[in-house]
PDB file of C-alpha atoms in Angstrom:
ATOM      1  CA  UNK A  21       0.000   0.000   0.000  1.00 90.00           C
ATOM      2  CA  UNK A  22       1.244   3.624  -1.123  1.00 88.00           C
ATOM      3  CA  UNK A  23      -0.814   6.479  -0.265  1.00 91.00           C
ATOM      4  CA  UNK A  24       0.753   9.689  -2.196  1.00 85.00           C
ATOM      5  CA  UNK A  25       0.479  11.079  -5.555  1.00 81.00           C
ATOM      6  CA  UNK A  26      -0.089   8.864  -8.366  1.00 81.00           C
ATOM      7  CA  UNK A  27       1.372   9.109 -11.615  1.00 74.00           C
ATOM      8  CA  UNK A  28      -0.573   9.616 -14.709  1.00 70.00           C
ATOM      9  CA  UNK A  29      -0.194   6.107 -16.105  1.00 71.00           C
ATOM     10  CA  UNK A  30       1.296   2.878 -13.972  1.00 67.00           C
ATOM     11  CA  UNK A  31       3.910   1.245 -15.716  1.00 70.00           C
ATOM     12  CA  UNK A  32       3.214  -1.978 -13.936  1.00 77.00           C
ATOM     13  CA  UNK A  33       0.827  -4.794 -14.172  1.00 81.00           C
ATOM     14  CA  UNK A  34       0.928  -5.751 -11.187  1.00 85.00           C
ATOM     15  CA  UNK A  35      -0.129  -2.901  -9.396  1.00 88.00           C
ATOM     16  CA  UNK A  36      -3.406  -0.614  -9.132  1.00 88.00           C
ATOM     17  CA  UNK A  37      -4.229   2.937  -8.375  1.00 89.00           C
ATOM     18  CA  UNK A  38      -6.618   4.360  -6.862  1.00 90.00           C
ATOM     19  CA  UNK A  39      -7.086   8.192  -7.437  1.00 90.00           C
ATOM     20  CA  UNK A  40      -8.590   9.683  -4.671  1.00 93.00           C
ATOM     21  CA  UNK A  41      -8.498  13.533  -5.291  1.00 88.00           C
ATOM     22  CA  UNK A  42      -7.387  16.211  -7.453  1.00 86.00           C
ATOM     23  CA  UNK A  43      -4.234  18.413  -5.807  1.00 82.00           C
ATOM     24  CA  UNK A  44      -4.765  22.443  -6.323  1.00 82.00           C
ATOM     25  CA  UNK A  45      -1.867  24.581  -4.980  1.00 85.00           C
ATOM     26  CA  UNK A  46      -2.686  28.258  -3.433  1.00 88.00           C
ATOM     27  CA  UNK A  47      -0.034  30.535  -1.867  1.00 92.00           C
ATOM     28  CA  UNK A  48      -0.159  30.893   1.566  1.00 95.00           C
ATOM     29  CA  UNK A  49       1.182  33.794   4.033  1.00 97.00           C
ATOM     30  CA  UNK A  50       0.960  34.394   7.591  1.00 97.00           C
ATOM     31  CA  UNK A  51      -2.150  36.500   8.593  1.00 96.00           C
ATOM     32  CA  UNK A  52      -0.918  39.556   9.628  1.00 95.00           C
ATOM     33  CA  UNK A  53       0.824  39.467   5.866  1.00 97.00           C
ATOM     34  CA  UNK A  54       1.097  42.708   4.184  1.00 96.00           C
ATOM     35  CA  UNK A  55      -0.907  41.072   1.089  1.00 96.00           C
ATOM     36  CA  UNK A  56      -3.049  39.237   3.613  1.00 95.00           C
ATOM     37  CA  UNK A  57      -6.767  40.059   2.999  1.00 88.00           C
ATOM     38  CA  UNK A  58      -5.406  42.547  -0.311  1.00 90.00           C
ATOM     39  CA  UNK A  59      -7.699  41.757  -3.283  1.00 88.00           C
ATOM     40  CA  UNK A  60      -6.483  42.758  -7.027  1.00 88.00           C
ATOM     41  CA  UNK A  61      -3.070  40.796  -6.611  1.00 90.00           C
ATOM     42  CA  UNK A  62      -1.350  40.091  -9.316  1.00 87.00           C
ATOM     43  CA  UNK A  63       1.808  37.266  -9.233  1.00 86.00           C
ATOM     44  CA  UNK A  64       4.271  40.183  -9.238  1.00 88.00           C
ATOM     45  CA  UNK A  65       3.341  41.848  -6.123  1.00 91.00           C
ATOM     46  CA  UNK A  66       4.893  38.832  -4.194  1.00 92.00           C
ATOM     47  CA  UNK A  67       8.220  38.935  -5.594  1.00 92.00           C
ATOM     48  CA  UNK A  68       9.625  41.170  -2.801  1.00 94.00           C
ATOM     49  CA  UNK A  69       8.392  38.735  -0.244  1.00 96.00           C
ATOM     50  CA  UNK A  70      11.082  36.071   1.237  1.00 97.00           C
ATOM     51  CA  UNK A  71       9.200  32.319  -0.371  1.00 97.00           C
ATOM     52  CA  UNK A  72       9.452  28.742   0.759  1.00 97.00           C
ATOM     53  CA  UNK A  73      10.078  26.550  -1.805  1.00 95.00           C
ATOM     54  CA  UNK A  74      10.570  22.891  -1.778  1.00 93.00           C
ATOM     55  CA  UNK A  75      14.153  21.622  -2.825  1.00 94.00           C
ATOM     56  CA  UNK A  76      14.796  21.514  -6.656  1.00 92.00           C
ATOM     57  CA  UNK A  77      13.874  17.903  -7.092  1.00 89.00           C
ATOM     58  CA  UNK A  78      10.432  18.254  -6.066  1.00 86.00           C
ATOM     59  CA  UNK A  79       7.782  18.167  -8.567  1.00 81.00           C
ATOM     60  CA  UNK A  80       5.618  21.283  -7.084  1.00 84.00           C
ATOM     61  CA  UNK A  81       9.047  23.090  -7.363  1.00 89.00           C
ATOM     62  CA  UNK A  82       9.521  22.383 -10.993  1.00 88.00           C
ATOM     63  CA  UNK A  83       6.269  23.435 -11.347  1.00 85.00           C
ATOM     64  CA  UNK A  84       6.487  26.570  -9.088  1.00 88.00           C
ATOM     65  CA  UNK A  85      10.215  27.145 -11.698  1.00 91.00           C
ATOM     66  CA  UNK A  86       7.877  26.950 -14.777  1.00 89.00           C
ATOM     67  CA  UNK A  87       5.331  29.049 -13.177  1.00 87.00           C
ATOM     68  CA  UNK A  88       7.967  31.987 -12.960  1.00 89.00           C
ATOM     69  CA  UNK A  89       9.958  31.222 -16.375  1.00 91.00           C
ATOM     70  CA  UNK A  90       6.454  31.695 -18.243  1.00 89.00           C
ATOM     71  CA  UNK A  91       6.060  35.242 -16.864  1.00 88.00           C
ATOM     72  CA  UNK A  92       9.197  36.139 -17.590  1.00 91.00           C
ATOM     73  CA  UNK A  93       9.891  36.876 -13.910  1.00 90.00           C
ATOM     74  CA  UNK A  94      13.141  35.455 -11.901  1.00 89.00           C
ATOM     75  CA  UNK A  95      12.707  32.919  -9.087  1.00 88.00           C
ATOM     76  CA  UNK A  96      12.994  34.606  -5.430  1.00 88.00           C
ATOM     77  CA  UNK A  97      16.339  35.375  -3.885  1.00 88.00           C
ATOM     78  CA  UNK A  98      15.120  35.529  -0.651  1.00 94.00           C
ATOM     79  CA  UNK A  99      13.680  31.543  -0.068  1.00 94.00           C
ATOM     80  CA  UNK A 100      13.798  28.880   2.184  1.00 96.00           C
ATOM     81  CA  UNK A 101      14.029  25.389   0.763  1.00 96.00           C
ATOM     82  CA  UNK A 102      12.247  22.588   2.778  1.00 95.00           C
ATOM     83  CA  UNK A 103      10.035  20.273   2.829  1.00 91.00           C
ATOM     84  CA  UNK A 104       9.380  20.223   6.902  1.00 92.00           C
ATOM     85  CA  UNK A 105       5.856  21.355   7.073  1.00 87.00           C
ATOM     86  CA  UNK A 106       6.585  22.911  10.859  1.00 91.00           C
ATOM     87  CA  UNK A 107       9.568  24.709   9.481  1.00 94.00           C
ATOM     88  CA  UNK A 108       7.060  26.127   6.441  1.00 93.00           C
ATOM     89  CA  UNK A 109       4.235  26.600   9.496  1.00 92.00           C
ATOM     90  CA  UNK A 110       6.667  27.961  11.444  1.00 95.00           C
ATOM     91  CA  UNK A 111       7.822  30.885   8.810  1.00 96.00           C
ATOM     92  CA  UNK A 112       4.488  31.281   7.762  1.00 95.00           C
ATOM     93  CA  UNK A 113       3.288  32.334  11.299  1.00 95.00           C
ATOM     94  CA  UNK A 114       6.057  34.025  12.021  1.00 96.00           C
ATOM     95  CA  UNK A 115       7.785  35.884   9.322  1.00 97.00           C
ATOM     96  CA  UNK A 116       6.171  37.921   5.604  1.00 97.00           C
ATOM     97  CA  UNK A 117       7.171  34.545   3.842  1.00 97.00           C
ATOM     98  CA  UNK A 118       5.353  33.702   0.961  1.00 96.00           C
ATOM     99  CA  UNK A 119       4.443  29.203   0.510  1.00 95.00           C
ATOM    100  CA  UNK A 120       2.984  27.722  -2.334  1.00 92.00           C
ATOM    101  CA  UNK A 121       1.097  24.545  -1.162  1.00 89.00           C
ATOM    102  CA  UNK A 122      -1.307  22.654  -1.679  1.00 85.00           C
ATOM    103  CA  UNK A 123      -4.578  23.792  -0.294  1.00 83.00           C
ATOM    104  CA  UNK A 124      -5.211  21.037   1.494  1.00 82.00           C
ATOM    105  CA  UNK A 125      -1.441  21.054   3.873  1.00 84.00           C
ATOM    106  CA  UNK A 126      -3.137  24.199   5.808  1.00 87.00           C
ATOM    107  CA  UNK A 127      -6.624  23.244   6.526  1.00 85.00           C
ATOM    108  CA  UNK A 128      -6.672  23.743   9.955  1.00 88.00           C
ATOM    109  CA  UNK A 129      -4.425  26.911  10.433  1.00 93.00           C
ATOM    110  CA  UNK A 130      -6.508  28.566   7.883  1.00 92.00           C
ATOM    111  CA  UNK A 131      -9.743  27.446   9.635  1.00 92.00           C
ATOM    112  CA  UNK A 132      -7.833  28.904  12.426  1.00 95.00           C
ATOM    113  CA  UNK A 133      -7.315  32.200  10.741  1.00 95.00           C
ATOM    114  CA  UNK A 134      -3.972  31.654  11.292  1.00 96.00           C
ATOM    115  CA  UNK A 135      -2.702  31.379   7.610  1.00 96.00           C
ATOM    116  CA  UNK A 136      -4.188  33.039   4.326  1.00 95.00           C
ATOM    117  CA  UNK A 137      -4.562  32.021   0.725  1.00 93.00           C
ATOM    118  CA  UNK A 138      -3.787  34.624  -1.402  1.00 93.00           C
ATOM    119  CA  UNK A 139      -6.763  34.728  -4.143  1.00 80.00           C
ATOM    120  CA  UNK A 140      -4.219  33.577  -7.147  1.00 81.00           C
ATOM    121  CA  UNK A 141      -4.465  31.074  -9.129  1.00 68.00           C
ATOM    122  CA  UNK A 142      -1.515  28.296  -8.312  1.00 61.00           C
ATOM    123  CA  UNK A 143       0.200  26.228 -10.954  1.00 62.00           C
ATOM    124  CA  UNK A 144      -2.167  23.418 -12.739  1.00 61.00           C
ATOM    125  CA  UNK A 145       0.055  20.748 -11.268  1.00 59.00           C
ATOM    126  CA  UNK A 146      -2.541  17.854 -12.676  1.00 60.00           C
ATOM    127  CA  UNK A 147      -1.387  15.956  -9.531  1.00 78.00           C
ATOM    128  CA  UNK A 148      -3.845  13.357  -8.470  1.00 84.00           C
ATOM    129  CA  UNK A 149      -3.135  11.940  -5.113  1.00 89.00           C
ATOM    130  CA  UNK A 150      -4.389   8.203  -4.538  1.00 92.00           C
ATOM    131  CA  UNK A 151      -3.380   4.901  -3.739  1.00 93.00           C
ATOM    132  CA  UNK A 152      -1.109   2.423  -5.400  1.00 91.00           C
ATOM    133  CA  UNK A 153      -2.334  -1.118  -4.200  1.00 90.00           C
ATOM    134  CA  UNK A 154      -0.988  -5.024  -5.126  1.00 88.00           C
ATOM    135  CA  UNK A 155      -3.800  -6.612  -8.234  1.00 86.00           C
ATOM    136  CA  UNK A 156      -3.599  -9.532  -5.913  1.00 85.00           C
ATOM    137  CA  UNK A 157      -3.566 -10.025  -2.395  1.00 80.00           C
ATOM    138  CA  UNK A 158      -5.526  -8.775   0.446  1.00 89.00           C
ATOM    139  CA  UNK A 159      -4.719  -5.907   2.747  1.00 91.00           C
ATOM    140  CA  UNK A 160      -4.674  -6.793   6.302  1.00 92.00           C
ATOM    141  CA  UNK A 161      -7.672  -6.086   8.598  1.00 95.00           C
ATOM    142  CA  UNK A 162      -5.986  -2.509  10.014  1.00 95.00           C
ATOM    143  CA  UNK A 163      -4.492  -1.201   6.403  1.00 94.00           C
ATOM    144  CA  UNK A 164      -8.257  -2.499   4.975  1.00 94.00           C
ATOM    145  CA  UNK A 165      -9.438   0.240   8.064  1.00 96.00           C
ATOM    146  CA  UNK A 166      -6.754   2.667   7.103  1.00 96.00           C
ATOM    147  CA  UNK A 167      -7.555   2.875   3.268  1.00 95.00           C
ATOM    148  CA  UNK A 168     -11.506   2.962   4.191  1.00 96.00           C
ATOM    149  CA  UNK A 169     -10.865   6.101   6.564  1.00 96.00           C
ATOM    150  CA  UNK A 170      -8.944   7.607   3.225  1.00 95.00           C
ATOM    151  CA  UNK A 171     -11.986   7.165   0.838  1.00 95.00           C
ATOM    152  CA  UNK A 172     -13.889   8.931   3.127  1.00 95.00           C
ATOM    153  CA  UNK A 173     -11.684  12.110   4.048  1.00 92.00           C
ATOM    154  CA  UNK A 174     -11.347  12.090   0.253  1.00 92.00           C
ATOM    155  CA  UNK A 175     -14.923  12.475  -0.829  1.00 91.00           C
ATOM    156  CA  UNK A 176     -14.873  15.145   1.781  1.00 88.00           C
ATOM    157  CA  UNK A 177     -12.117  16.623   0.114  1.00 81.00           C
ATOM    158  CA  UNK A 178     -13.839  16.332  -3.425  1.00 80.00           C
ATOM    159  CA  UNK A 179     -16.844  18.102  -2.036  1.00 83.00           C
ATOM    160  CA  UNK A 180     -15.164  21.069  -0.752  1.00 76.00           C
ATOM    161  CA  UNK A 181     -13.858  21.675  -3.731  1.00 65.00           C
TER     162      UNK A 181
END
């Protein structure tokens, strides 16, 4: 059992996936953000901002790259690179960082009003994140449990969206 994203085709007979919802990416700063709240903003008014970026081998930061490149616009100077989400949390609560994320990492600290997501449009990453399950074979009784709980946090996922 894999739970994570799933690729767009399995190379593999032997295996099966399992989409279970569609990944959207907003950008995400503290609330007491200078932007925070702002409506009109456009990509460029978050270049002076320090960012937190995942490292260069990460797909959303290849995407993020791309994102920048097609606007004709350098990548930030001023970033962080990590993948920690209580370093990113940390930064986000506590400095004028800017994080693109996916919308669903900060759930709770935006129902908190803790974090905001800046009303731009993040990079179509087309990321589907799922399961990747054996054709054959059985999971055991608690993974069977496990996968169950994910289906349904998913469709609640799907329907908030």
């Amino acid at each position: 059992l894999i739970v994570g994203r799933v690729p767009q085709r399995l190379h593999h007979e032997q295996l099966l996936q399992e989409p279970l919802f569609e990944e959207t990416v907003g950008y995400f700063v503290g609330a007491r953000h200078p932007l925070a709240g702002r409506s009109g903003l456009r990509f460029e008014h978050l270049l002076p901002f320090p960012w937190i970026l995942p490292p260069p081998q990460a797909a959303l930061r290849r995407q993020i790259e791309d994102l920048f490149h097609s606007r004709g616009l350098p990548l930030p100077v001023d970033l962080v690179e990590t993948i920690s989400p209580l370093t990113m949390r940390h930064l986000l609560l506590n400095t004028d960082s800017v994080a693109p994320l996916p919308t669903q990492v900060l759930d709770l600290e935006q129902c908190a009003g803790l974090v905001r997501n800046l009303s731009l449009p993040g990079p179509n990453t087309g990321s589907r994140v799922g399961l990747i399950l054996r054709r054959s074979g059985q999971l055991r009784t608690a993974a069977a449990i496990f996968v169950d709980i994910l289906r349904e946090e998913a469709s609640h996922l799907r329907e908030r969206a």
